[in-house]
Amino acid sequence: MDISKVGVIGAGQMGNGIAHVMALAGYDVALNDISQDALDTAMARIEKNMGRQAGRGLISEDDMARALARITPTLDTAEVGAADLVIESATENEDIKNKIIAGLLPHLQPHTIVTSNTSSISITRLASRTDRPEKFMGFHFMNPVPLMKLVELIRGIATDEETYKSCLAVVDRLGKTAASAEDYPAFIVNRILIPMINEAAYALYEGVGNVASIDNAMKLGANHPMGPLELGDFIGLDTCLAIMHVLHDGLADTKYRPCPLLTKYVEAGWLGRKAGRGFYDYRGDMPVPTR
């Protein structure tokens, strides 16, 4: 199917990144959120990030101007429904995603493909609550979207081949690489990555090392660009905890039990960079370990 217009629901960190790369690739984008402030913030962030790319010579000023003109911020779900491809990119909460998708369905065209940027939730289950499970799949971008080259494509049990090929063509046009994953909890990347972060939290919880020693050990001993605790703060500790719950509930294996310390940080509102505190305190000039 020829896709020319893309709807993105959710203008947060992931949603604005998706709108950014789609517009640069030549797609018309309807960027939707429930708050005008969120849309204004997203458009300012997109312009700033594109400006950085232009400053480094990765795109031209004309490329940037044309891409920004292709993005239409909107509070109206109906404008999103007019798209050929919709990417839901709201918070990692299944009830919220189901409500968003249910509100979108009456506005969709018969051919519209609906996808979710979920990082862990069952695509089959999300699709079953729609009128088009064969045209529904997972479209999981990595953060930060403009920089990361991978997109996970996840087929639900009912996803048809035409839908998969259409989404694969979009990934190719974005200049990214697709990794096809089966619909099991957390798919590929987060099935491996988030338990590592959870295990690092256990190492901290049990006193094996402090925050700095754990992160330095993995950066210098395993050549990781970021330590696991620093990475957890970057992703968001609430998102990490939500994915651990999906793994624990979906696979019924005690090795996926969320670390009590991770739970405690989330309960305290110490969610990482976005909250100013997590495994590190970001409120000063330099991040300071909290343990």
XYZ file of C-alpha atoms in Angstrom:
291
model
C 0.000 0.000 0.000
C 1.253 3.494 -0.852
C 1.595 5.474 2.381
C 1.806 9.260 2.098
C 0.252 10.560 5.332
C 1.196 9.380 8.826
C -0.658 10.082 12.049
C 1.271 10.084 15.323
C -0.674 9.969 18.586
C 1.280 11.277 21.550
C 3.681 14.223 21.260
C 6.056 13.215 24.040
C 9.679 12.149 23.787
C 8.987 9.261 21.403
C 6.093 10.803 19.473
C 7.906 14.004 18.550
C 10.917 11.957 17.451
C 8.720 9.803 15.223
C 7.075 12.885 13.703
C 10.564 14.342 13.142
C 11.917 11.390 11.139
C 8.672 10.853 9.221
C 8.581 14.469 8.071
C 12.233 14.405 7.008
C 11.493 11.273 4.974
C 8.801 13.152 3.042
C 5.638 12.003 4.808
C 2.875 14.427 5.756
C 2.412 14.076 9.513
C -0.564 14.766 11.773
C 0.847 14.984 15.316
C -1.855 14.578 17.942
C -1.988 15.087 21.686
C -4.645 16.000 24.271
C -2.802 19.178 25.296
C -1.911 22.227 23.215
C 1.040 22.832 25.542
C 2.346 19.339 24.742
C 2.027 20.036 21.007
C 3.775 23.405 21.308
C 6.594 21.813 23.314
C 6.901 19.010 20.770
C 7.125 21.361 17.802
C 9.767 23.446 19.580
C 11.743 20.268 20.349
C 11.493 19.047 16.736
C 12.679 22.403 15.402
C 15.578 22.445 17.884
C 16.641 18.888 17.022
C 16.413 19.500 13.285
C 18.421 22.671 13.811
C 21.192 20.588 15.389
C 21.151 18.257 12.372
C 21.355 21.235 10.021
C 24.205 22.697 12.084
C 26.163 19.471 11.643
C 25.495 19.379 7.906
C 23.341 16.243 8.145
C 20.384 18.014 6.535
C 20.075 21.327 4.702
C 18.148 24.377 5.908
C 15.703 23.746 3.046
C 15.239 20.129 4.166
C 14.452 21.384 7.645
C 11.966 24.020 6.461
C 10.137 21.550 4.214
C 10.001 18.909 6.961
C 8.625 21.319 9.558
C 5.961 22.430 7.071
C 4.840 18.809 6.662
C 3.955 18.450 10.371
C 0.465 19.510 11.430
C -0.014 19.578 15.211
C -3.637 18.830 16.095
C -5.920 18.170 19.042
C -8.465 16.576 16.678
C -8.336 12.778 16.467
C -10.272 12.886 13.197
C -7.269 14.476 11.472
C -5.180 11.505 12.545
C -7.818 9.098 11.231
C -7.350 10.496 7.733
C -3.802 9.085 7.646
C -2.703 5.966 5.763
C -0.602 4.827 8.735
C -1.232 5.637 12.395
C 1.439 5.175 15.076
C 0.140 5.269 18.647
C 2.930 6.497 20.914
C 1.311 7.212 24.267
C 2.608 6.162 27.669
C 3.375 2.467 28.274
C -0.020 1.656 29.805
C -2.344 -0.834 28.131
C -5.586 0.735 29.376
C -4.561 4.149 28.062
C -3.538 2.676 24.708
C -6.845 0.810 24.387
C -8.836 3.984 25.096
C -6.838 5.959 22.525
C -7.260 3.310 19.848
C -10.997 2.919 20.605
C -11.467 6.682 20.160
C -9.557 6.593 16.883
C -11.413 3.707 15.209
C -14.547 5.658 14.095
C -12.352 8.118 12.175
C -10.182 5.643 10.256
C -10.255 5.005 6.535
C -10.873 1.376 5.506
C -7.264 0.953 4.338
C -5.559 2.636 7.311
C -2.870 0.613 9.084
C -2.816 1.073 12.859
C 0.389 0.458 14.800
C 1.648 0.883 18.339
C 5.055 2.065 19.468
C 4.673 -0.061 22.604
C 7.933 -1.399 23.963
C 6.452 -4.486 25.616
C 2.645 -4.875 25.449
C 1.027 -7.691 23.456
C 0.296 -6.599 19.884
C -2.186 -9.462 19.479
C -4.145 -8.266 22.505
C -4.160 -4.612 21.398
C -5.211 -5.650 17.881
C -8.065 -7.835 19.149
C -9.867 -4.748 20.422
C -9.945 -3.124 16.982
C -11.982 -3.658 13.821
C -8.812 -4.468 11.817
C -6.480 -6.921 13.582
C -5.033 -7.897 10.194
C -3.977 -4.243 9.685
C -2.474 -3.829 13.149
C 1.133 -4.354 14.233
C 3.903 -3.157 16.519
C 6.131 -0.341 15.207
C 8.712 0.101 17.967
C 11.242 2.911 17.573
C 14.302 3.283 19.780
C 15.049 6.430 21.782
C 16.271 8.946 20.639
C 14.366 8.297 17.425
C 16.325 10.618 15.073
C 19.638 8.956 16.048
C 18.809 5.290 16.577
C 18.885 3.118 13.453
C 16.668 0.229 14.583
C 12.908 -0.253 14.391
C 11.307 -3.428 15.735
C 8.387 -4.645 13.621
C 6.112 -6.958 15.606
C 3.374 -9.000 13.970
C 0.357 -10.009 16.011
C -1.209 -13.379 15.358
C -3.624 -11.828 12.836
C -1.301 -9.327 11.100
C -1.314 -9.943 7.348
C 1.694 -9.928 5.024
C 0.612 -6.782 3.159
C 0.566 -4.799 6.404
C 4.008 -6.063 7.358
C 5.467 -5.235 3.921
C 3.936 -1.745 3.972
C 5.519 -1.001 7.359
C 8.820 -2.507 6.250
C 8.818 -0.136 3.253
C 8.320 2.812 5.616
C 11.303 1.711 7.737
C 13.419 1.468 4.562
C 12.363 4.959 3.478
C 13.370 6.311 6.887
C 16.866 4.919 6.292
C 16.549 2.672 9.334
C 16.905 -1.088 9.776
C 13.990 -3.329 10.735
C 14.256 -6.215 13.178
C 11.260 -8.538 12.885
C 10.100 -9.825 16.262
C 7.459 -12.311 17.322
C 4.733 -11.114 19.661
C 6.114 -12.211 23.013
C 6.527 -9.946 26.066
C 8.975 -7.068 25.472
C 9.947 -8.398 21.996
C 13.728 -8.461 21.315
C 15.483 -5.340 22.572
C 13.652 -4.877 25.851
C 13.469 -8.613 26.546
C 17.276 -8.455 26.815
C 17.950 -4.839 27.849
C 15.473 -4.151 30.653
C 16.311 -7.285 32.697
C 19.955 -6.133 32.534
C 18.951 -2.779 34.030
C 16.825 -4.603 36.627
C 19.814 -6.832 37.488
C 22.000 -3.751 37.902
C 19.369 -2.389 40.307
C 19.581 -5.686 42.229
C 23.378 -5.342 42.386
C 22.886 -1.876 43.881
C 20.108 -3.078 46.200
C 22.241 -5.948 47.499
C 25.311 -3.781 47.998
C 27.448 -5.468 45.359
C 28.525 -2.015 44.223
C 27.421 1.607 44.316
C 25.916 3.471 41.368
C 29.250 4.739 40.050
C 31.056 1.406 40.358
C 28.265 -0.555 38.641
C 28.046 1.865 35.725
C 31.808 2.228 35.361
C 32.217 -1.556 35.469
C 29.883 -2.012 32.512
C 31.236 0.960 30.542
C 34.885 0.059 30.957
C 34.589 -3.714 31.393
C 31.937 -4.489 28.777
C 32.438 -1.448 26.483
C 28.861 -0.210 26.970
C 28.452 3.464 25.968
C 26.261 4.063 29.040
C 26.123 2.209 32.326
C 22.871 0.286 32.981
C 21.724 2.586 35.802
C 22.450 5.704 33.735
C 20.577 4.091 30.857
C 17.627 3.290 33.115
C 17.443 6.963 34.087
C 17.573 7.927 30.397
C 14.735 5.535 29.463
C 12.663 6.403 32.541
C 12.520 4.171 35.600
C 8.717 4.050 35.398
C 8.987 2.638 31.872
C 11.627 0.112 32.993
C 9.391 -1.012 35.868
C 6.333 -1.282 33.605
C 8.269 -3.507 31.180
C 9.531 -5.698 34.036
C 5.908 -6.168 35.162
C 4.931 -7.161 31.604
C 7.768 -9.706 31.505
C 7.000 -11.066 34.976
C 3.252 -11.327 34.328
C 3.557 -12.563 30.747
C 6.261 -15.193 31.246
C 5.550 -16.190 34.873
C 9.259 -16.606 35.598
C 10.790 -15.347 38.857
C 13.932 -14.200 37.050
C 11.845 -11.255 35.818
C 10.806 -10.123 39.323
C 11.176 -6.335 39.486
C 13.872 -5.186 41.891
C 12.322 -3.717 45.082
C 14.729 -0.768 44.880
C 13.565 0.026 41.337
C 9.971 -0.058 42.618
C 10.920 2.244 45.528
C 12.508 4.828 43.224
C 9.378 4.894 41.068
C 7.150 5.208 44.143
C 9.265 8.188 45.243
C 8.781 9.843 41.843
C 12.502 9.481 41.110
C 11.913 8.446 37.504
C 15.277 9.443 36.049
C 16.342 12.369 33.885
C 12.808 13.558 33.134
C 12.078 13.933 36.869
C 15.454 15.396 37.827
C 16.312 12.394 40.015
C 16.711 8.667 39.602
C 19.819 6.602 40.168
C 21.519 9.974 39.640
C 20.511 13.439 40.820
C 20.384 15.754 37.788
C 19.458 18.993 39.554
C 23.006 20.374 39.683
C 25.590 21.103 37.021
C 26.698 17.443 36.905
C 24.764 14.207 37.628
C 25.509 12.926 41.133
C 24.885 9.258 42.124
C 22.082 8.924 44.681
C 23.713 5.834 46.222
